[in-house]
Amino acid sequence: MKNEHAHMTEVAAEAARIARSIGAEQLDAPNTPCGDWDVRGLVNHWVLYTSHGLEHRALRKDLPEELAGRDFTADADWAQQYAGQLDRAVTAWADPAVWEGEIDLGGSASAASEIAAMLIAETALHGWDVARAVGEEFRLSEEAAAHVLGIVDGMAALYRQYDGFADEVTVPASASVFEQALAHSGRDPQWTGA
């Protein structure tokens, strides 16, 4: 749990950094690596599941309905609020007991450690999506990137069954570990909005 929590902390800090880098005018940009979403829609999904969802899973609580339809970006200080919510979520996972047992996802339960891993990957992958859409780079240490790659590889087959991941993208042998994680999740590490 200790290493996983350290990776969660690093990924969350990088997500907060990217959020703070986004100008209000960039929220209306139409192009993201997630073709169905513009930047605002992608950011709202990212904020909901990687901060509120992360905390609520740790606390074994359902996400309130009002959060699901909320436009977090409507608040001028949304990025600061997101950073604060990420801090609360990461703190909730600091208790080793939270990593034990199962978490009910509304009809099916999964090991808490698996849910944490899924949310770490979600934070990193969508963090990259958001970063790339606004011309930023999502940066992780080699250790955290390797952790994300392991998570992606562990869940890729299941995610592809439900269209959560596109087909794997071929990358050169020189690709970084994080670029490999992106590619294995069906993202093109060379994507640009141009």
mmCIF file of N, CA, C and O in Angstrom, residues 78-151:
data_model
loop_
_atom_site.group_PDB
_atom_site.id
_atom_site.type_symbol
_atom_site.label_atom_id
_atom_site.label_comp_id
_atom_site.label_asym_id
_atom_site.label_seq_id
_atom_site.Cartn_x
_atom_site.Cartn_y
_atom_site.Cartn_z
ATOM 1 N N TRP A 78 -12.049 26.873 -9.966
ATOM 2 C CA TRP A 78 -12.265 25.427 -10.045
ATOM 3 C C TRP A 78 -10.969 24.634 -9.879
ATOM 4 O O TRP A 78 -10.957 23.571 -9.238
ATOM 5 N N ALA A 79 -9.867 25.138 -10.450
ATOM 6 C CA ALA A 79 -8.604 24.394 -10.374
ATOM 7 C C ALA A 79 -8.112 24.314 -8.934
ATOM 8 O O ALA A 79 -7.599 23.269 -8.495
ATOM 9 N N GLN A 80 -8.270 25.392 -8.188
ATOM 10 C CA GLN A 80 -7.875 25.387 -6.777
ATOM 11 C C GLN A 80 -8.783 24.446 -5.981
ATOM 12 O O GLN A 80 -8.320 23.723 -5.101
ATOM 13 N N GLN A 81 -10.068 24.468 -6.284
ATOM 14 C CA GLN A 81 -10.994 23.554 -5.611
ATOM 15 C C GLN A 81 -10.631 22.098 -5.919
ATOM 16 O O GLN A 81 -10.693 21.233 -5.042
ATOM 17 N N TYR A 82 -10.278 21.837 -7.173
ATOM 18 C CA TYR A 82 -9.879 20.489 -7.575
ATOM 19 C C TYR A 82 -8.635 20.049 -6.803
ATOM 20 O O TYR A 82 -8.584 18.921 -6.279
ATOM 21 N N ALA A 83 -7.651 20.933 -6.704
ATOM 22 C CA ALA A 83 -6.436 20.604 -5.963
ATOM 23 C C ALA A 83 -6.758 20.281 -4.507
ATOM 24 O O ALA A 83 -6.230 19.311 -3.938
ATOM 25 N N GLY A 84 -7.631 21.063 -3.898
ATOM 26 C CA GLY A 84 -8.023 20.795 -2.520
ATOM 27 C C GLY A 84 -8.753 19.485 -2.368
ATOM 28 O O GLY A 84 -8.530 18.729 -1.407
ATOM 29 N N GLN A 85 -9.630 19.186 -3.328
ATOM 30 C CA GLN A 85 -10.366 17.930 -3.285
ATOM 31 C C GLN A 85 -9.434 16.746 -3.503
ATOM 32 O O GLN A 85 -9.584 15.700 -2.873
ATOM 33 N N LEU A 86 -8.457 16.895 -4.381
ATOM 34 C CA LEU A 86 -7.457 15.836 -4.570
ATOM 35 C C LEU A 86 -6.697 15.588 -3.268
ATOM 36 O O LEU A 86 -6.445 14.433 -2.906
ATOM 37 N N ASP A 87 -6.329 16.657 -2.570
ATOM 38 C CA ASP A 87 -5.624 16.495 -1.295
ATOM 39 C C ASP A 87 -6.469 15.712 -0.297
ATOM 40 O O ASP A 87 -5.965 14.821 0.400
ATOM 41 N N ARG A 88 -7.767 16.044 -0.213
ATOM 42 C CA ARG A 88 -8.651 15.318 0.701
ATOM 43 C C ARG A 88 -8.757 13.844 0.301
ATOM 44 O O ARG A 88 -8.776 12.957 1.159
ATOM 45 N N ALA A 89 -8.843 13.597 -1.001
ATOM 46 C CA ALA A 89 -8.965 12.218 -1.483
ATOM 47 C C ALA A 89 -7.711 11.407 -1.166
ATOM 48 O O ALA A 89 -7.796 10.282 -0.660
ATOM 49 N N VAL A 90 -6.551 11.982 -1.448
ATOM 50 C CA VAL A 90 -5.294 11.281 -1.178
ATOM 51 C C VAL A 90 -5.138 11.035 0.324
ATOM 52 O O VAL A 90 -4.679 9.962 0.751
ATOM 53 N N THR A 91 -5.545 12.011 1.132
ATOM 54 C CA THR A 91 -5.488 11.845 2.586
ATOM 55 C C THR A 91 -6.403 10.709 3.033
ATOM 56 O O THR A 91 -6.044 9.928 3.927
ATOM 57 N N ALA A 92 -7.562 10.583 2.422
ATOM 58 C CA ALA A 92 -8.487 9.504 2.779
ATOM 59 C C ALA A 92 -7.866 8.133 2.518
ATOM 60 O O ALA A 92 -8.137 7.175 3.251
ATOM 61 N N TRP A 93 -7.033 8.038 1.490
ATOM 62 C CA TRP A 93 -6.370 6.768 1.156
ATOM 63 C C TRP A 93 -5.093 6.548 1.951
ATOM 64 O O TRP A 93 -4.430 5.511 1.803
ATOM 65 N N ALA A 94 -4.705 7.497 2.796
ATOM 66 C CA ALA A 94 -3.467 7.348 3.577
ATOM 67 C C ALA A 94 -3.608 6.305 4.682
ATOM 68 O O ALA A 94 -2.609 5.773 5.163
ATOM 69 N N ASP A 95 -4.834 6.008 5.083
ATOM 70 C CA ASP A 95 -5.095 5.010 6.114
ATOM 71 C C ASP A 95 -4.942 3.614 5.505
ATOM 72 O O ASP A 95 -5.696 3.245 4.597
ATOM 73 N N PRO A 96 -4.003 2.811 5.998
ATOM 74 C CA PRO A 96 -3.811 1.471 5.430
ATOM 75 C C PRO A 96 -5.084 0.618 5.434
ATOM 76 O O PRO A 96 -5.270 -0.228 4.555
ATOM 77 N N ALA A 97 -5.976 0.847 6.381
ATOM 78 C CA ALA A 97 -7.206 0.057 6.461
ATOM 79 C C ALA A 97 -8.108 0.288 5.259
ATOM 80 O O ALA A 97 -8.886 -0.593 4.879
ATOM 81 N N VAL A 98 -7.996 1.464 4.638
ATOM 82 C CA VAL A 98 -8.834 1.782 3.475
ATOM 83 C C VAL A 98 -8.510 0.865 2.295
ATOM 84 O O VAL A 98 -9.369 0.576 1.466
ATOM 85 N N TRP A 99 -7.281 0.385 2.234
ATOM 86 C CA TRP A 99 -6.837 -0.459 1.136
ATOM 87 C C TRP A 99 -7.278 -1.912 1.305
ATOM 88 O O TRP A 99 -7.080 -2.728 0.413
ATOM 89 N N GLU A 100 -7.858 -2.231 2.449
ATOM 90 C CA GLU A 100 -8.275 -3.594 2.733
ATOM 91 C C GLU A 100 -9.746 -3.791 2.372
ATOM 92 O O GLU A 100 -10.508 -2.834 2.267
ATOM 93 N N GLY A 101 -10.131 -5.028 2.188
ATOM 94 C CA GLY A 101 -11.527 -5.344 1.917
ATOM 95 C C GLY A 101 -11.947 -4.968 0.508
ATOM 96 O O GLY A 101 -11.123 -4.835 -0.398
ATOM 97 N N GLU A 102 -13.253 -4.790 0.346
ATOM 98 C CA GLU A 102 -13.819 -4.504 -0.975
ATOM 99 C C GLU A 102 -14.584 -3.194 -0.952
ATOM 100 O O GLU A 102 -14.947 -2.690 0.110
ATOM 101 N N ILE A 103 -14.805 -2.668 -2.149
ATOM 102 C CA ILE A 103 -15.602 -1.453 -2.327
ATOM 103 C C ILE A 103 -16.743 -1.801 -3.268
ATOM 104 O O ILE A 103 -16.524 -2.332 -4.357
ATOM 105 N N ASP A 104 -17.956 -1.501 -2.821
ATOM 106 C CA ASP A 104 -19.150 -1.760 -3.627
ATOM 107 C C ASP A 104 -19.290 -0.658 -4.675
ATOM 108 O O ASP A 104 -19.283 0.528 -4.356
ATOM 109 N N LEU A 105 -19.406 -1.068 -5.910
ATOM 110 C CA LEU A 105 -19.556 -0.115 -7.010
ATOM 111 C C LEU A 105 -20.992 -0.069 -7.513
ATOM 112 O O LEU A 105 -21.240 0.232 -8.671
ATOM 113 N N GLY A 106 -21.922 -0.379 -6.641
ATOM 114 C CA GLY A 106 -23.325 -0.350 -7.038
ATOM 115 C C GLY A 106 -23.748 -1.644 -7.688
ATOM 116 O O GLY A 106 -24.071 -1.675 -8.874
ATOM 117 N N GLY A 107 -23.724 -2.709 -6.929
ATOM 118 C CA GLY A 107 -24.155 -3.995 -7.454
ATOM 119 C C GLY A 107 -23.039 -4.995 -7.602
ATOM 120 O O GLY A 107 -23.266 -6.194 -7.661
ATOM 121 N N SER A 108 -21.812 -4.520 -7.680
ATOM 122 C CA SER A 108 -20.669 -5.425 -7.725
ATOM 123 C C SER A 108 -19.558 -4.838 -6.862
ATOM 124 O O SER A 108 -19.415 -3.613 -6.775
ATOM 125 N N ALA A 109 -18.818 -5.705 -6.244
ATOM 126 C CA ALA A 109 -17.746 -5.263 -5.354
ATOM 127 C C ALA A 109 -16.400 -5.677 -5.934
ATOM 128 O O ALA A 109 -16.277 -6.725 -6.571
ATOM 129 N N SER A 110 -15.415 -4.834 -5.717
ATOM 130 C CA SER A 110 -14.044 -5.127 -6.140
ATOM 131 C C SER A 110 -13.104 -4.821 -4.981
ATOM 132 O O SER A 110 -13.430 -4.023 -4.094
ATOM 133 N N ALA A 111 -11.942 -5.447 -5.019
ATOM 134 C CA ALA A 111 -10.946 -5.200 -3.980
ATOM 135 C C ALA A 111 -10.594 -3.714 -3.956
ATOM 136 O O ALA A 111 -10.441 -3.079 -5.009
ATOM 137 N N ALA A 112 -10.475 -3.165 -2.758
ATOM 138 C CA ALA A 112 -10.158 -1.742 -2.615
ATOM 139 C C ALA A 112 -8.865 -1.389 -3.345
ATOM 140 O O ALA A 112 -8.769 -0.335 -3.980
ATOM 141 N N SER A 113 -7.877 -2.277 -3.288
ATOM 142 C CA SER A 113 -6.604 -2.005 -3.959
ATOM 143 C C SER A 113 -6.778 -1.911 -5.474
ATOM 144 O O SER A 113 -6.097 -1.124 -6.140
ATOM 145 N N GLU A 114 -7.703 -2.707 -6.030
ATOM 146 C CA GLU A 114 -7.975 -2.639 -7.472
ATOM 147 C C GLU A 114 -8.669 -1.337 -7.844
ATOM 148 O O GLU A 114 -8.380 -0.739 -8.885
ATOM 149 N N ILE A 115 -9.592 -0.880 -6.998
ATOM 150 C CA ILE A 115 -10.268 0.388 -7.245
ATOM 151 C C ILE A 115 -9.263 1.532 -7.181
ATOM 152 O O ILE A 115 -9.277 2.439 -8.020
ATOM 153 N N ALA A 116 -8.380 1.484 -6.189
ATOM 154 C CA ALA A 116 -7.357 2.523 -6.078
ATOM 155 C C ALA A 116 -6.486 2.546 -7.326
ATOM 156 O O ALA A 116 -6.193 3.621 -7.878
ATOM 157 N N ALA A 117 -6.084 1.373 -7.795
ATOM 158 C CA ALA A 117 -5.248 1.296 -8.994
ATOM 159 C C ALA A 117 -5.973 1.877 -10.200
ATOM 160 O O ALA A 117 -5.394 2.662 -10.976
ATOM 161 N N MET A 118 -7.233 1.516 -10.360
ATOM 162 C CA MET A 118 -8.026 2.031 -11.479
ATOM 163 C C MET A 118 -8.083 3.558 -11.441
ATOM 164 O O MET A 118 -7.933 4.227 -12.467
ATOM 165 N N LEU A 119 -8.251 4.126 -10.257
ATOM 166 C CA LEU A 119 -8.371 5.575 -10.134
ATOM 167 C C LEU A 119 -7.028 6.280 -10.312
ATOM 168 O O LEU A 119 -6.974 7.401 -10.821
ATOM 169 N N ILE A 120 -5.948 5.635 -9.914
ATOM 170 C CA ILE A 120 -4.620 6.195 -10.190
ATOM 171 C C ILE A 120 -4.415 6.288 -11.697
ATOM 172 O O ILE A 120 -3.982 7.316 -12.227
ATOM 173 N N ALA A 121 -4.740 5.202 -12.398
ATOM 174 C CA ALA A 121 -4.594 5.200 -13.856
ATOM 175 C C ALA A 121 -5.513 6.231 -14.495
ATOM 176 O O ALA A 121 -5.099 6.950 -15.414
ATOM 177 N N GLU A 122 -6.748 6.330 -14.023
ATOM 178 C CA GLU A 122 -7.700 7.300 -14.567
ATOM 179 C C GLU A 122 -7.175 8.725 -14.405
ATOM 180 O O GLU A 122 -7.270 9.553 -15.315
ATOM 181 N N THR A 123 -6.609 9.010 -13.250
ATOM 182 C CA THR A 123 -6.071 10.346 -12.988
ATOM 183 C C THR A 123 -4.915 10.655 -13.933
ATOM 184 O O THR A 123 -4.831 11.756 -14.492
ATOM 185 N N ALA A 124 -4.039 9.682 -14.129
ATOM 186 C CA ALA A 124 -2.883 9.892 -15.003
ATOM 187 C C ALA A 124 -3.282 9.967 -16.476
ATOM 188 O O ALA A 124 -2.842 10.872 -17.199
ATOM 189 N N LEU A 125 -4.090 9.022 -16.923
ATOM 190 C CA LEU A 125 -4.448 8.984 -18.346
ATOM 191 C C LEU A 125 -5.288 10.187 -18.749
ATOM 192 O O LEU A 125 -5.001 10.852 -19.755
ATOM 193 N N HIS A 126 -6.329 10.496 -17.973
ATOM 194 C CA HIS A 126 -7.117 11.677 -18.303
ATOM 195 C C HIS A 126 -6.337 12.955 -18.008
ATOM 196 O O HIS A 126 -6.569 13.983 -18.648
ATOM 197 N N GLY A 127 -5.410 12.880 -17.063
ATOM 198 C CA GLY A 127 -4.529 14.023 -16.835
ATOM 199 C C GLY A 127 -3.701 14.328 -18.077
ATOM 200 O O GLY A 127 -3.549 15.485 -18.474
ATOM 201 N N TRP A 128 -3.209 13.262 -18.711
ATOM 202 C CA TRP A 128 -2.477 13.446 -19.962
ATOM 203 C C TRP A 128 -3.400 13.980 -21.051
ATOM 204 O O TRP A 128 -3.019 14.871 -21.811
ATOM 205 N N ASP A 129 -4.629 13.433 -21.127
ATOM 206 C CA ASP A 129 -5.593 13.906 -22.127
ATOM 207 C C ASP A 129 -5.810 15.414 -21.994
ATOM 208 O O ASP A 129 -5.781 16.153 -22.984
ATOM 209 N N VAL A 130 -6.056 15.851 -20.758
ATOM 210 C CA VAL A 130 -6.296 17.275 -20.516
ATOM 211 C C VAL A 130 -5.044 18.079 -20.831
ATOM 212 O O VAL A 130 -5.105 19.109 -21.520
ATOM 213 N N ALA A 131 -3.910 17.612 -20.335
ATOM 214 C CA ALA A 131 -2.657 18.330 -20.562
ATOM 215 C C ALA A 131 -2.380 18.499 -22.055
ATOM 216 O O ALA A 131 -2.072 19.595 -22.530
ATOM 217 N N ARG A 132 -2.509 17.418 -22.792
ATOM 218 C CA ARG A 132 -2.213 17.476 -24.218
ATOM 219 C C ARG A 132 -3.191 18.401 -24.944
ATOM 220 O O ARG A 132 -2.803 19.142 -25.857
ATOM 221 N N ALA A 133 -4.447 18.407 -24.521
ATOM 222 C CA ALA A 133 -5.462 19.246 -25.169
ATOM 223 C C ALA A 133 -5.180 20.734 -24.998
ATOM 224 O O ALA A 133 -5.591 21.541 -25.830
ATOM 225 N N VAL A 134 -4.466 21.085 -23.919
ATOM 226 C CA VAL A 134 -4.171 22.510 -23.671
ATOM 227 C C VAL A 134 -2.701 22.841 -23.889
ATOM 228 O O VAL A 134 -2.229 23.900 -23.502
ATOM 229 N N GLY A 135 -1.966 21.911 -24.531
ATOM 230 C CA GLY A 135 -0.575 22.187 -24.883
ATOM 231 C C GLY A 135 0.417 22.022 -23.751
ATOM 232 O O GLY A 135 1.515 22.588 -23.785
ATOM 233 N N GLU A 136 0.064 21.237 -22.740
ATOM 234 C CA GLU A 136 0.966 20.973 -21.614
ATOM 235 C C GLU A 136 1.474 19.537 -21.680
ATOM 236 O O GLU A 136 0.994 18.736 -22.477
ATOM 237 N N GLU A 137 2.434 19.220 -20.818
ATOM 238 C CA GLU A 137 2.952 17.858 -20.717
ATOM 239 C C GLU A 137 2.653 17.314 -19.329
ATOM 240 O O GLU A 137 2.901 17.994 -18.332
ATOM 241 N N PHE A 138 2.097 16.124 -19.254
ATOM 242 C CA PHE A 138 1.838 15.458 -17.979
ATOM 243 C C PHE A 138 3.091 14.663 -17.650
ATOM 244 O O PHE A 138 3.465 13.745 -18.380
ATOM 245 N N ARG A 139 3.761 15.026 -16.555
ATOM 246 C CA ARG A 139 5.061 14.438 -16.231
ATOM 247 C C ARG A 139 4.980 13.565 -14.979
ATOM 248 O O ARG A 139 4.459 13.996 -13.951
ATOM 249 N N LEU A 140 5.528 12.361 -15.101
ATOM 250 C CA LEU A 140 5.593 11.442 -13.970
ATOM 251 C C LEU A 140 7.007 10.896 -13.841
ATOM 252 O O LEU A 140 7.732 10.776 -14.838
ATOM 253 N N SER A 141 7.383 10.524 -12.628
ATOM 254 C CA SER A 141 8.659 9.838 -12.428
ATOM 255 C C SER A 141 8.597 8.485 -13.131
ATOM 256 O O SER A 141 7.519 7.974 -13.440
ATOM 257 N N GLU A 142 9.755 7.911 -13.371
ATOM 258 C CA GLU A 142 9.800 6.594 -14.006
ATOM 259 C C GLU A 142 9.069 5.556 -13.171
ATOM 260 O O GLU A 142 8.383 4.680 -13.706
ATOM 261 N N GLU A 143 9.185 5.669 -11.843
ATOM 262 C CA GLU A 143 8.532 4.700 -10.957
ATOM 263 C C GLU A 143 7.010 4.808 -11.054
ATOM 264 O O GLU A 143 6.310 3.793 -11.152
ATOM 265 N N ALA A 144 6.497 6.029 -11.011
ATOM 266 C CA ALA A 144 5.044 6.208 -11.103
ATOM 267 C C ALA A 144 4.541 5.805 -12.484
ATOM 268 O O ALA A 144 3.486 5.180 -12.614
ATOM 269 N N ALA A 145 5.316 6.153 -13.523
ATOM 270 C CA ALA A 145 4.919 5.776 -14.883
ATOM 271 C C ALA A 145 4.875 4.259 -15.037
ATOM 272 O O ALA A 145 3.961 3.710 -15.660
ATOM 273 N N ALA A 146 5.844 3.562 -14.449
ATOM 274 C CA ALA A 146 5.861 2.097 -14.513
ATOM 275 C C ALA A 146 4.662 1.520 -13.768
ATOM 276 O O ALA A 146 4.071 0.521 -14.202
ATOM 277 N N HIS A 147 4.288 2.158 -12.675
ATOM 278 C CA HIS A 147 3.110 1.705 -11.934
ATOM 279 C C HIS A 147 1.847 1.855 -12.793
ATOM 280 O O HIS A 147 1.024 0.945 -12.864
ATOM 281 N N VAL A 148 1.718 3.003 -13.454
ATOM 282 C CA VAL A 148 0.563 3.235 -14.327
ATOM 283 C C VAL A 148 0.557 2.225 -15.476
ATOM 284 O O VAL A 148 -0.486 1.662 -15.811
ATOM 285 N N LEU A 149 1.720 1.958 -16.061
ATOM 286 C CA LEU A 149 1.806 0.975 -17.147
ATOM 287 C C LEU A 149 1.331 -0.394 -16.664
ATOM 288 O O LEU A 149 0.574 -1.081 -17.364
ATOM 289 N N GLY A 150 1.745 -0.796 -15.471
ATOM 290 C CA GLY A 150 1.316 -2.084 -14.931
ATOM 291 C C GLY A 150 -0.198 -2.147 -14.743
ATOM 292 O O GLY A 150 -0.828 -3.162 -15.033
ATOM 293 N N ILE A 151 -0.772 -1.042 -14.272
ATOM 294 C CA ILE A 151 -2.225 -0.994 -14.092
ATOM 295 C C ILE A 151 -2.926 -1.100 -15.443
ATOM 296 O O ILE A 151 -3.876 -1.873 -15.608
#
